[in-house]
Coordinates of C-alpha atoms in Angstrom, one line a residue:
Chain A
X25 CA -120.4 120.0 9.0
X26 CA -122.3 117.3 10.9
X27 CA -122.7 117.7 14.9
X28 CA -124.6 116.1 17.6
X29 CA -126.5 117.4 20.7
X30 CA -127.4 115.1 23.3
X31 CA -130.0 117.1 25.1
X32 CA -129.4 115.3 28.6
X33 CA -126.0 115.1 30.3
X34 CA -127.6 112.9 33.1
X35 CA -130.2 111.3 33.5
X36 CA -131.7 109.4 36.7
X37 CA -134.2 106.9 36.5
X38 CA -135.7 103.6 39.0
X39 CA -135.4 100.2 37.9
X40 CA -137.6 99.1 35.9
X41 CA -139.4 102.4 34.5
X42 CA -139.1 103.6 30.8
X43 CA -135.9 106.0 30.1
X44 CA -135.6 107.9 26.7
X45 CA -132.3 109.5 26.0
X46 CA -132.2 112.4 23.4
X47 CA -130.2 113.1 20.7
X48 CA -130.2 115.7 17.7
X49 CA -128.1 115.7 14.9
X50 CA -127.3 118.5 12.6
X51 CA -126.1 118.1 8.6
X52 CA -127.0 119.6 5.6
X53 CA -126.8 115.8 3.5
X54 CA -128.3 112.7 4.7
X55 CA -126.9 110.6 7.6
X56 CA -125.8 107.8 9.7
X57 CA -126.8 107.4 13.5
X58 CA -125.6 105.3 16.0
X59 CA -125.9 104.7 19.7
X60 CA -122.7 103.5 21.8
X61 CA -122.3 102.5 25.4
X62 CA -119.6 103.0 27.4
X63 CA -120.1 100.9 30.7
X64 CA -117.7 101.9 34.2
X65 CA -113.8 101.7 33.6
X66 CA -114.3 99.9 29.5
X67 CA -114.8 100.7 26.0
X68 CA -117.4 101.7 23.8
X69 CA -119.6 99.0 22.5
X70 CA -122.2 99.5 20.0
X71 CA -126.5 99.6 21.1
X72 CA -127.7 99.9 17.4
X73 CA -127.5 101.9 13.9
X74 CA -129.5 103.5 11.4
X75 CA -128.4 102.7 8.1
X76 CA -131.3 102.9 6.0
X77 CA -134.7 101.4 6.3
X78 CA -136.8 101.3 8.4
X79 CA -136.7 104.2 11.1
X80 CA -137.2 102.1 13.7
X81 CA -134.4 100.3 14.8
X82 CA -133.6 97.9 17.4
X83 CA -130.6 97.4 19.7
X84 CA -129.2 94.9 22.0
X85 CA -130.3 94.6 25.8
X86 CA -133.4 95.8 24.4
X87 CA -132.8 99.1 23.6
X88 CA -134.8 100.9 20.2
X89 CA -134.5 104.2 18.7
X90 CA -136.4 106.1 16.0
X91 CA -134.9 108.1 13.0
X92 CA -136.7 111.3 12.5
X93 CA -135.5 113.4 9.8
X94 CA -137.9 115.9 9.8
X95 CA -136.7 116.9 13.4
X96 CA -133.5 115.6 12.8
X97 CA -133.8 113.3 15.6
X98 CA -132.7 109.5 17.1
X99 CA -133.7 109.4 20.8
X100 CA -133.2 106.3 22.4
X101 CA -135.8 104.6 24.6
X102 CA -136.2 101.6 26.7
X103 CA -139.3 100.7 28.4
X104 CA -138.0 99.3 31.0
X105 CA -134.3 99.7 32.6
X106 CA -132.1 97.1 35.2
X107 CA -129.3 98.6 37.4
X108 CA -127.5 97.5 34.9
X109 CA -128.0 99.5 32.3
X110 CA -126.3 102.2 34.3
X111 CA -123.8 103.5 31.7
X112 CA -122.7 106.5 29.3
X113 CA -125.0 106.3 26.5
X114 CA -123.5 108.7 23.3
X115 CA -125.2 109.2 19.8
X116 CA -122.9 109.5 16.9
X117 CA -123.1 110.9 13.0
X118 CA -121.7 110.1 10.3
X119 CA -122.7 111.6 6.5
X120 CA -123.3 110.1 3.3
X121 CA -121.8 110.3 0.7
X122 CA -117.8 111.3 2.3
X123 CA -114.7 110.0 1.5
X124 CA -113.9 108.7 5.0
X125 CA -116.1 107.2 7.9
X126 CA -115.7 110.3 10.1
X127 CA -117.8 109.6 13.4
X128 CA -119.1 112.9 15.4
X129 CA -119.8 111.7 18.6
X130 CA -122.6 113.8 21.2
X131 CA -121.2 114.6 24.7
X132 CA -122.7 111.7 25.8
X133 CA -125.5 111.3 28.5
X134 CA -125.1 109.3 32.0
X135 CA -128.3 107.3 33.1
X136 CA -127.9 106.3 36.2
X137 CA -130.6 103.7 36.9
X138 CA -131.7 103.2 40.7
X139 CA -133.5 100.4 43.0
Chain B
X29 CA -111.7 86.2 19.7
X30 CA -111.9 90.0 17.6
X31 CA -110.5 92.7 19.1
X32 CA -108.9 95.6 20.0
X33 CA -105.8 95.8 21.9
X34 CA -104.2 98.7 23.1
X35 CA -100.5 99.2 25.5
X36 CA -100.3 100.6 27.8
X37 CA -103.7 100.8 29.5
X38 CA -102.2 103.6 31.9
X39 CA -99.3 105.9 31.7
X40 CA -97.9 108.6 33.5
X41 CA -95.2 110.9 32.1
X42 CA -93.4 114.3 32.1
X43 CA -93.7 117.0 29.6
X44 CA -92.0 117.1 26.7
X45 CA -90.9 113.5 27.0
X46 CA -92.1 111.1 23.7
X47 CA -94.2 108.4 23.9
X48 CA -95.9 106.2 21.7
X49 CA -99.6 104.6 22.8
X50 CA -99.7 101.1 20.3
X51 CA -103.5 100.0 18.6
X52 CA -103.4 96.4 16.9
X53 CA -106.6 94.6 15.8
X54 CA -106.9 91.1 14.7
X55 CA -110.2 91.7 12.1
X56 CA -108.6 93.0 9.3
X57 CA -110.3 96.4 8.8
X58 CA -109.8 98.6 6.8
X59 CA -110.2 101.7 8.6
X60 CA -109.0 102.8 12.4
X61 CA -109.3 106.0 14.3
X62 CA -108.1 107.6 17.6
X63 CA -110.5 109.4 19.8
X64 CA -109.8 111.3 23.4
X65 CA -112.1 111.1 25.6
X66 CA -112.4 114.3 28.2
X67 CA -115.2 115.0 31.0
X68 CA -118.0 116.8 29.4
X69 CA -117.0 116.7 26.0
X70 CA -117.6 113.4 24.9
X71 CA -115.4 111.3 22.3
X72 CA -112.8 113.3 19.9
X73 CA -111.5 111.9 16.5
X74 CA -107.5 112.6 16.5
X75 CA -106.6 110.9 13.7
X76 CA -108.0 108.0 11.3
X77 CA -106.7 106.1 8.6
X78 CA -108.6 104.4 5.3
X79 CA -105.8 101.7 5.3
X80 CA -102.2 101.3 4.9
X81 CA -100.3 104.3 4.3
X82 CA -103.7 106.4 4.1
X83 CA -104.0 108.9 7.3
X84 CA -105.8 112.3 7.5
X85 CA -106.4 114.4 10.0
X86 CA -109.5 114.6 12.6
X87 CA -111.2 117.1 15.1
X88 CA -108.1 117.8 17.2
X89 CA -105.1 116.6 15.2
X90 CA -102.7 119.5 17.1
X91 CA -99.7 117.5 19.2
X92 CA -100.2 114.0 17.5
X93 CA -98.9 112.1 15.1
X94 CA -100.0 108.8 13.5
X95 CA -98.7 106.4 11.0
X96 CA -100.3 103.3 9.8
X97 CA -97.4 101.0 7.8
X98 CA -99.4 97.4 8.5
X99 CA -103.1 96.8 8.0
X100 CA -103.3 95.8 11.8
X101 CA -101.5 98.6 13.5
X102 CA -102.1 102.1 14.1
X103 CA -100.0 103.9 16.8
X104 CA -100.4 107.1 18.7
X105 CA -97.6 109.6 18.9
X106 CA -97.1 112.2 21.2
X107 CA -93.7 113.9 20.4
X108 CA -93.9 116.5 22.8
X109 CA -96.7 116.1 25.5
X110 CA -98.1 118.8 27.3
X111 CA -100.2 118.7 30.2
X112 CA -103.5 119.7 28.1
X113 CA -103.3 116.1 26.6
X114 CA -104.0 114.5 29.8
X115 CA -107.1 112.6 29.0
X116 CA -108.4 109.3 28.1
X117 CA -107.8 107.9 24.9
X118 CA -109.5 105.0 22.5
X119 CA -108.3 103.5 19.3
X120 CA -110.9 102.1 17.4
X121 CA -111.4 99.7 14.3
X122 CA -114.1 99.0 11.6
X123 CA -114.4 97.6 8.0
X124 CA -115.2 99.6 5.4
X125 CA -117.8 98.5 2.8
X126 CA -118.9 100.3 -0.2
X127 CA -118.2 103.8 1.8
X128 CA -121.0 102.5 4.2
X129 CA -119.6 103.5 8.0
X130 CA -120.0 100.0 10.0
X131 CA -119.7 99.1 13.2
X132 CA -116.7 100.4 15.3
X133 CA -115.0 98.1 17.7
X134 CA -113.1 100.0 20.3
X135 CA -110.3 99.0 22.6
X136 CA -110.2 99.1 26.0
X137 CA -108.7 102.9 26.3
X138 CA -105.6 104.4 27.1
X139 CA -105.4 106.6 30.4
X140 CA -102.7 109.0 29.9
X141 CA -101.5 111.8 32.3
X142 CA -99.0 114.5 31.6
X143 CA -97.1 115.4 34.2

């Protein structure tokens, strides 16, 4: 069974410095990432995906992140944040290969970005 | 403009007493899912459905119901809430190509307390 571990729960940062958010994903068949970010009081919207491809992969609002799959990894990194990209940042899994498009979303991480 | 609606955006009710939370989307996808959302444990898949008339169960299926009888609609059922199912809930859409996951567009969320 796929699973996600977002290694931070919060993180605080000043504007303008660099920010990585970590994520690990377990499964035993190859995968799907995504990032999603859930700003105060709305929805999810989506940062970026891995699909296939290259392993680097960028976002909007210029977020990146890098697929791993030797350390079964796709932090997220930015290098350099506004207030506004204080949000809930969660990474999400999905396998190859199922019948369905079941999502496994991490716990999610708050970055909370300060003047 | 693509979206996803969902009614209502709050609700406050009384054990035991049925409700149905609505989820329509105007892009034509395929597949739709319903997530809770609880402090510290991230997102949740409920339910999700393929497409019409194809539902299966998710993470936490336990007290809910779905059915999914038109492409663009995909309600929540509670036939018996408890207080446990107090939480914060999001329906979500995306299209479905060649059992490649895409993009999810959520809705706006569904703040629900049980009383």
């Amino acid at each position: 069974a796929q699973s996600v571990t977002q290694l931070d729960s919060q993180v605080p940062v000043f504007e303008e410095a660099p920010v990585e958010l970590r994520c690990n994903y377990s499964s035993s068949v190859s995968v799907y990432l995504f990032w999603y970010v859930q700003y105060p009081n709305q929805g999810l919207q989506l940062l970026l995906k891995y699909l296939s491809g290259s392993t680097l992969v960028k976002g909007i609002n210029g977020f990146e992140a890098e697929f791993n799959k030797s350390q079964t990894s796709f932090h997220l990194r930015k290098p350099s944040v506004h207030i506004s990209d204080t949000a809930e940042y969660f990474c999400a899994v999905s396998e190859h290969g199922g019948s369905n498009y079941k999502l496994t979303f991490g716990k999610g991480t708050l970055l909370t970005v300060n003047p | 403009e693509a979206q996803v609606t969902q009614n209502p955006r709050y609700l406050i009710t009384v054990t035991g007493k049925k409700l149905t939370v609505t989820c329509s989307q105007n892009m034509n996808h395929e597949y739709m899912s319903w997530y809770r959302q609880d402090p510290g444990l991230g997102l949740r898949q409920i339910y999700y459905s393929m497409n019409v008339e194809v539902t299966d169960k998710g993470d936490v299926p336990e007290g809910y119901k779905v059915s999914r009888k038109e492409k663009r609609n995909f309600p929540l059922i509670l036939e018996s809430p408890s207080p446990n199912q107090t939480s914060l809930y999001f329906c979500a859409s995306s299209s479905g190509l060649a059992g490649v996951p895409d993009t999810q567009y959520f809705g706006p969320g569904t703040r629900l307390t049980v009383l």
